Coordinates of C-alpha atoms and ligand atoms in Angstrom, one line a residue:
X22 CA -15.0 -0.8 20.2
X23 CA -12.9 -1.1 23.3
X24 CA -9.2 -0.5 23.0
X25 CA -8.4 -4.1 23.7
X26 CA -10.6 -5.4 20.9
X27 CA -8.8 -6.6 17.8
X28 CA -9.3 -4.6 14.6
X29 CA -10.3 -6.6 11.6
X30 CA -8.4 -6.0 8.4
X31 CA -9.1 -7.2 4.9
X32 CA -6.4 -7.8 2.3
X33 CA -7.6 -8.6 -1.2
X34 CA -5.3 -10.7 -3.4
X35 CA -3.8 -12.0 -0.2
X36 CA -2.9 -15.5 -1.4
X37 CA 0.6 -14.5 -2.6
X38 CA 3.0 -11.7 -3.4
X39 CA 2.5 -8.2 -1.9
X40 CA -1.0 -9.2 -0.5
X41 CA 0.4 -12.2 1.4
X42 CA 3.2 -10.1 2.9
X43 CA 0.8 -7.4 3.8
X44 CA -1.6 -9.8 5.5
X45 CA 1.2 -11.3 7.5
X46 CA 2.5 -7.9 8.5
X47 CA -0.9 -6.6 9.6
X48 CA -1.5 -9.8 11.6
X49 CA 1.9 -9.3 13.3
X50 CA 0.6 -5.8 14.3
X51 CA -2.3 -7.4 16.1
X52 CA -5.0 -7.2 13.4
X53 CA -7.4 -10.1 12.7
X54 CA -6.9 -10.5 8.9
X55 CA -9.4 -11.7 6.3
X56 CA -7.4 -12.9 3.3
X57 CA -9.4 -12.6 0.1
X58 CA -8.4 -14.2 -3.1
X59 CA -10.1 -15.8 -6.1
X60 CA -9.7 -19.3 -4.7
X61 CA -10.2 -19.8 -1.0
X62 CA -7.8 -22.8 -1.0
X63 CA -5.0 -20.6 -2.4
X64 CA -5.3 -18.4 0.8
X65 CA -4.3 -21.3 3.0
X66 CA -0.5 -20.6 3.0
X67 CA -1.0 -17.0 4.1
X68 CA -3.6 -18.0 6.8
X69 CA -1.3 -20.8 8.1
X70 CA 1.6 -18.4 8.3
X71 CA -0.4 -16.0 10.4
X72 CA -1.9 -18.6 12.7
X73 CA 1.4 -20.4 13.2
X74 CA 2.8 -17.0 14.5
X75 CA -0.1 -16.8 16.9
X76 CA -2.3 -14.5 14.8
X77 CA -5.9 -14.7 13.7
X78 CA -6.9 -15.0 10.0
X79 CA -9.7 -16.2 7.8
X80 CA -9.4 -17.4 4.1
X81 CA -12.2 -16.1 1.9
X82 CA -12.7 -16.9 -1.8
X83 CA -14.1 -14.1 -3.8
X84 CA -13.7 -12.3 -7.1
X85 CA -13.5 -8.6 -6.1
X86 CA -14.9 -7.5 -9.4
X87 CA -18.2 -9.4 -8.7
X88 CA -20.7 -7.5 -6.7
X89 CA -22.5 -10.5 -5.2
X90 CA -19.3 -12.3 -4.3
X91 CA -18.0 -9.1 -2.6
X92 CA -21.2 -8.8 -0.6
X93 CA -21.1 -12.4 0.5
X94 CA -17.4 -12.1 1.4
X95 CA -18.1 -9.1 3.7
X96 CA -21.1 -10.8 5.3
X97 CA -18.9 -13.8 6.1
X98 CA -16.0 -11.7 7.4
X99 CA -18.4 -9.7 9.7
X100 CA -19.9 -13.0 11.1
X101 CA -16.6 -14.8 11.5
X102 CA -14.0 -12.1 12.4
X103 CA -16.1 -9.0 13.2
X104 CA -16.7 -5.7 11.4
X105 CA -13.8 -4.7 9.2
X106 CA -12.2 -1.3 9.7
X107 CA -9.0 -1.7 7.6
X108 CA -9.1 -2.4 3.9
X109 CA -6.2 -3.0 1.6
X110 CA -7.3 -3.1 -2.1
X111 CA -4.4 -5.1 -3.5
X112 CA -5.9 -7.7 -5.9
X113 CA -4.5 -7.2 -9.3
X114 CA -3.9 -8.7 -12.8
X115 CA -1.9 -7.8 -15.8
X116 CA -3.1 -8.1 -19.5
X117 CA -0.2 -6.2 -21.1
X118 CA -0.2 -5.4 -24.8
X119 CA 0.5 -2.5 -27.1
X120 CA -2.6 -0.5 -27.6
X121 CA -3.3 -1.6 -31.2
X122 CA -3.2 -5.2 -30.1
X123 CA -5.1 -4.8 -26.8
X124 CA -8.4 -6.5 -26.8
X125 CA -11.5 -5.0 -25.2
X126 CA -11.7 -8.0 -22.9
X127 CA -8.1 -7.3 -21.7
X128 CA -9.1 -3.7 -21.1
X129 CA -12.3 -4.7 -19.2
X130 CA -10.6 -7.4 -17.1
X131 CA -7.9 -5.0 -15.8
X132 CA -10.2 -2.1 -15.2
X133 CA -12.7 -4.6 -13.6
X134 CA -10.3 -6.0 -11.1
X135 CA -8.4 -2.9 -10.1
X136 CA -11.0 -0.1 -10.3
X137 CA -14.4 -1.9 -10.1
X138 CA -13.0 -4.3 -7.5
X139 CA -11.6 -1.5 -5.3
X140 CA -14.9 0.4 -5.7
X141 CA -17.1 -2.6 -4.7
X142 CA -14.9 -3.6 -1.8
X143 CA -14.7 0.0 -0.4
X144 CA -18.4 0.5 -0.8
X145 CA -19.2 -2.7 1.0
X146 CA -16.7 -2.0 3.9
X147 CA -17.2 1.7 4.4
X148 CA -20.4 1.4 6.4
X149 CA -18.6 -0.6 9.0
X150 CA -15.9 2.0 9.2
X151 CA -18.4 4.8 9.5
X152 CA -20.2 2.9 12.3
X153 CA -16.8 2.4 14.1
X154 CA -15.8 6.1 13.6
X155 CA -12.5 4.7 12.4
X156 CA -11.2 3.4 9.1
X157 CA -8.0 2.9 7.1
X158 CA -8.2 2.3 3.3
X159 CA -5.1 1.6 1.3
X160 CA -5.3 1.2 -2.5
X161 CA -2.4 -0.4 -4.4
X162 CA -1.5 1.9 -7.3
X163 CA 1.8 1.5 -9.3
X164 CA 4.6 3.5 -10.8
X165 CA 2.8 2.5 -14.1
X166 CA 0.2 5.2 -13.2
X167 CA 2.8 7.6 -14.6
X168 CA 2.6 5.8 -18.0
X169 CA 4.2 2.5 -19.1
X170 CA 4.6 1.0 -22.6
X171 CA 2.3 -1.9 -23.1
X172 CA 0.1 -1.1 -20.2
X173 CA -2.6 1.3 -21.4
X174 CA -5.2 -0.6 -19.4
X175 CA -3.1 -1.1 -16.2
X176 CA -1.7 2.5 -16.1
X177 CA -5.3 3.9 -16.6
X178 CA -6.5 1.7 -13.7
X179 CA -3.6 2.6 -11.4
X180 CA -3.9 6.3 -12.2
X181 CA -7.7 6.0 -11.6
X182 CA -7.1 4.5 -8.2
X183 CA -5.2 7.6 -7.2
X184 CA -8.2 9.8 -8.0
X185 CA -10.4 7.3 -6.3
X186 CA -8.2 7.4 -3.2
X187 CA -8.2 11.2 -3.0
X188 CA -12.0 11.3 -3.3
X189 CA -12.4 8.7 -0.6
X190 CA -10.2 10.8 1.6
X191 CA -12.4 13.9 1.0
X192 CA -15.7 12.1 1.5
X193 CA -14.9 9.9 4.4
X194 CA -12.5 12.0 6.5
X195 CA -15.2 13.3 8.8
X196 CA -15.9 9.7 9.9
X197 CA -12.3 9.1 11.1
X198 CA -11.5 7.3 7.9
X199 CA -8.3 7.8 6.0
X200 CA -7.6 6.7 2.4
X201 CA -4.1 6.5 0.9
X202 CA -2.4 4.8 -2.1
X203 CA 0.8 3.0 -2.2
X204 CA 2.4 3.0 -5.6
X205 CA 5.1 0.3 -5.9
X206 CA 7.9 0.3 -8.4
X207 CA 9.4 -3.1 -9.4
X208 CA 8.6 -5.7 -6.7
X209 CA 9.8 -9.3 -7.1
X210 CA 6.5 -11.4 -7.2
X211 CA 4.8 -13.8 -9.5
X212 CA 3.4 -10.8 -11.4
X213 CA 6.8 -9.5 -12.4
X214 CA 8.1 -13.1 -13.0
X215 CA 5.2 -13.4 -15.5
X216 CA 6.3 -10.2 -17.2
X217 CA 9.9 -11.5 -17.5
X218 CA 8.5 -14.7 -19.1
X219 CA 6.4 -12.7 -21.5
X220 CA 9.4 -10.7 -22.7
X221 CA 11.5 -13.9 -22.9
X222 CA 14.0 -13.1 -20.1
X223 CA 15.0 -15.2 -17.1
X224 CA 13.6 -13.7 -13.9
X225 CA 17.1 -13.2 -12.3
X226 CA 18.4 -11.4 -15.4
X227 CA 15.2 -9.3 -15.6
X228 CA 15.5 -8.3 -11.9
X229 CA 19.2 -7.5 -12.3
X230 CA 18.5 -5.3 -15.4
X231 CA 15.7 -3.5 -13.5
X232 CA 18.0 -2.9 -10.4
X233 CA 20.5 -1.0 -12.5
X234 CA 17.7 1.6 -13.2
X235 CA 16.7 2.0 -9.5
X236 CA 18.6 4.5 -7.3
X237 CA 18.9 2.0 -4.4
X238 CA 20.2 -0.6 -6.9
X239 CA 17.9 -3.4 -6.0
X240 CA 14.4 -4.4 -6.9
X241 CA 11.7 -4.3 -4.2
X242 CA 10.4 -7.2 -2.1
X243 CA 6.8 -7.6 -0.9
X244 CA 7.8 -6.7 2.6
X245 CA 8.9 -3.2 1.3
X246 CA 5.3 -2.6 0.4
X247 CA 3.8 -4.3 3.4
X248 CA 5.8 -1.9 5.5
X249 CA 4.3 1.2 3.8
X250 CA 0.8 -0.3 4.1
X251 CA 1.4 -0.9 7.8
X252 CA 2.3 2.8 8.2
X253 CA -0.9 4.0 6.6
X254 CA -3.1 1.6 8.5
X255 CA -1.7 2.5 11.9
X256 CA -3.9 4.3 14.4
X257 CA -1.2 7.0 14.7
X258 CA -1.5 7.9 10.9
X259 CA -4.9 9.5 11.3
X260 CA -3.8 12.9 9.9
X261 CA -2.2 11.4 6.7
X262 CA -4.9 11.0 4.1
X263 CA -5.4 11.3 0.3
X264 CA -1.7 10.7 -0.3
X265 CA 0.1 8.6 -2.9
X266 CA 3.4 7.1 -1.7
X267 CA 5.7 5.8 -4.4
X268 CA 7.7 3.0 -2.9
X269 CA 10.2 2.4 -5.7
X270 CA 13.7 2.7 -4.4
X271 CA 14.0 6.3 -5.7
X272 CA 11.9 9.3 -6.5
X273 CA 8.9 9.1 -8.8
X274 CA 5.8 11.4 -9.0
Ligands
LIG316 N1 4.8 -6.6 -8.4 C1 5.0 -5.4 -8.8 O1 6.1 -5.0 -9.3 C2 3.9 -4.4 -8.6 C3 4.2 -3.0 -8.9 C4 3.2 -2.1 -8.7 C5 2.0 -2.4 -8.3 N2 1.7 -3.7 -8.0 C6 0.3 -4.0 -7.6 O2 0.4 -4.7 -6.3 C7 -0.7 -5.6 -6.2 C8 -0.2 -7.0 -5.9 O3 0.7 -7.4 -6.9 P1 1.6 -8.7 -6.8 O4 2.8 -8.4 -7.6 O5 1.6 -9.2 -5.5 O6 0.7 -9.6 -7.8 P2 0.5 -11.2 -7.8 O7 0.0 -11.5 -9.2 O8 1.6 -12.0 -7.3 O9 -0.8 -11.4 -6.8 C9 -2.0 -10.8 -7.1 C10 -3.1 -11.6 -6.4 O10 -4.4 -11.0 -6.7 C11 -5.3 -12.1 -6.9 N3 -6.4 -11.7 -7.7 C12 -6.4 -11.4 -9.1 N4 -7.6 -11.1 -9.5 C13 -8.4 -11.1 -8.4 C14 -9.8 -10.9 -8.3 N5 -10.6 -10.6 -9.3 N6 -10.4 -11.1 -7.0 C15 -9.6 -11.5 -6.0 N7 -8.2 -11.7 -6.1 C16 -7.7 -11.5 -7.3 C17 -4.4 -13.2 -7.6 O11 -5.1 -14.4 -7.5 C18 -3.1 -13.1 -6.8 O12 -3.1 -13.9 -5.7 C19 -1.5 -5.5 -7.5 O13 -2.5 -4.6 -7.4 C20 -0.4 -5.0 -8.5 O14 -1.0 -4.3 -9.6 C21 2.6 -4.7 -8.2

């Protein structure tokens, strides 16, 4: 591609929260952004925000854990935006429960969206990156990868994504492709609001309680994560690969 051509980025789970902020941020950096979420109509707000600011974006409905839907989504993105060379695997769900109460369905759903979904998306997109001799893959891990009560499924998926990321970095590096993981701590989104509701707390009280445990004394915002993703997807970050960056207002590892 010529240096003036716009790179195409894909952000999964881009309808809201961290994915929406990331899509907007990547568009502001000049990327054409495919916003994938379960429901195409739900991507409208993110796409409108990007186009209102003069950017280019496409709403795509797909379940990232479904192979056929992923293939169809990538075919459409290639046709309507161009070959994607930036991929942010952000789509996620929670099905929290203590191990003895966790259903097999809740295990499978969480592993399916985070791990299978990231695998299917990356497999479908990597050939375009190889063809371009350039690629940036960012997987959303979590501080829960280090272990978190009530999240056996989620912590296993988020730790799994770290191993997945490092293997991608090793296999794909020779094609100009980097793979990194961003592991957020507490970020104020619908996901953490749902957790507050589940434990019977108001979201403001829940955030205030979390902030007391965080060295910078605040919870994170989606833009805090979008900023880290923007760094990893930058052309200048080509020598940074296979890393896990905890973005949590303090040290974790
Ligand atoms: N919020 C946090 O504190 C936090 C912390 C660590 C990691 N994360 C991770 O960051 C990512 C984004 O989290 P968020 O807080 O913005 O969550 P969110 O629930 O606000 O948004 C997640 C989005 O993913 C979409 N999605 C879910 N399943 C999908 C599927 N199968 N196919 C396509 N889209 C799907 C949802 O519809 C939703 O729009 C997730 O991977 C999450 O695990 C979040």
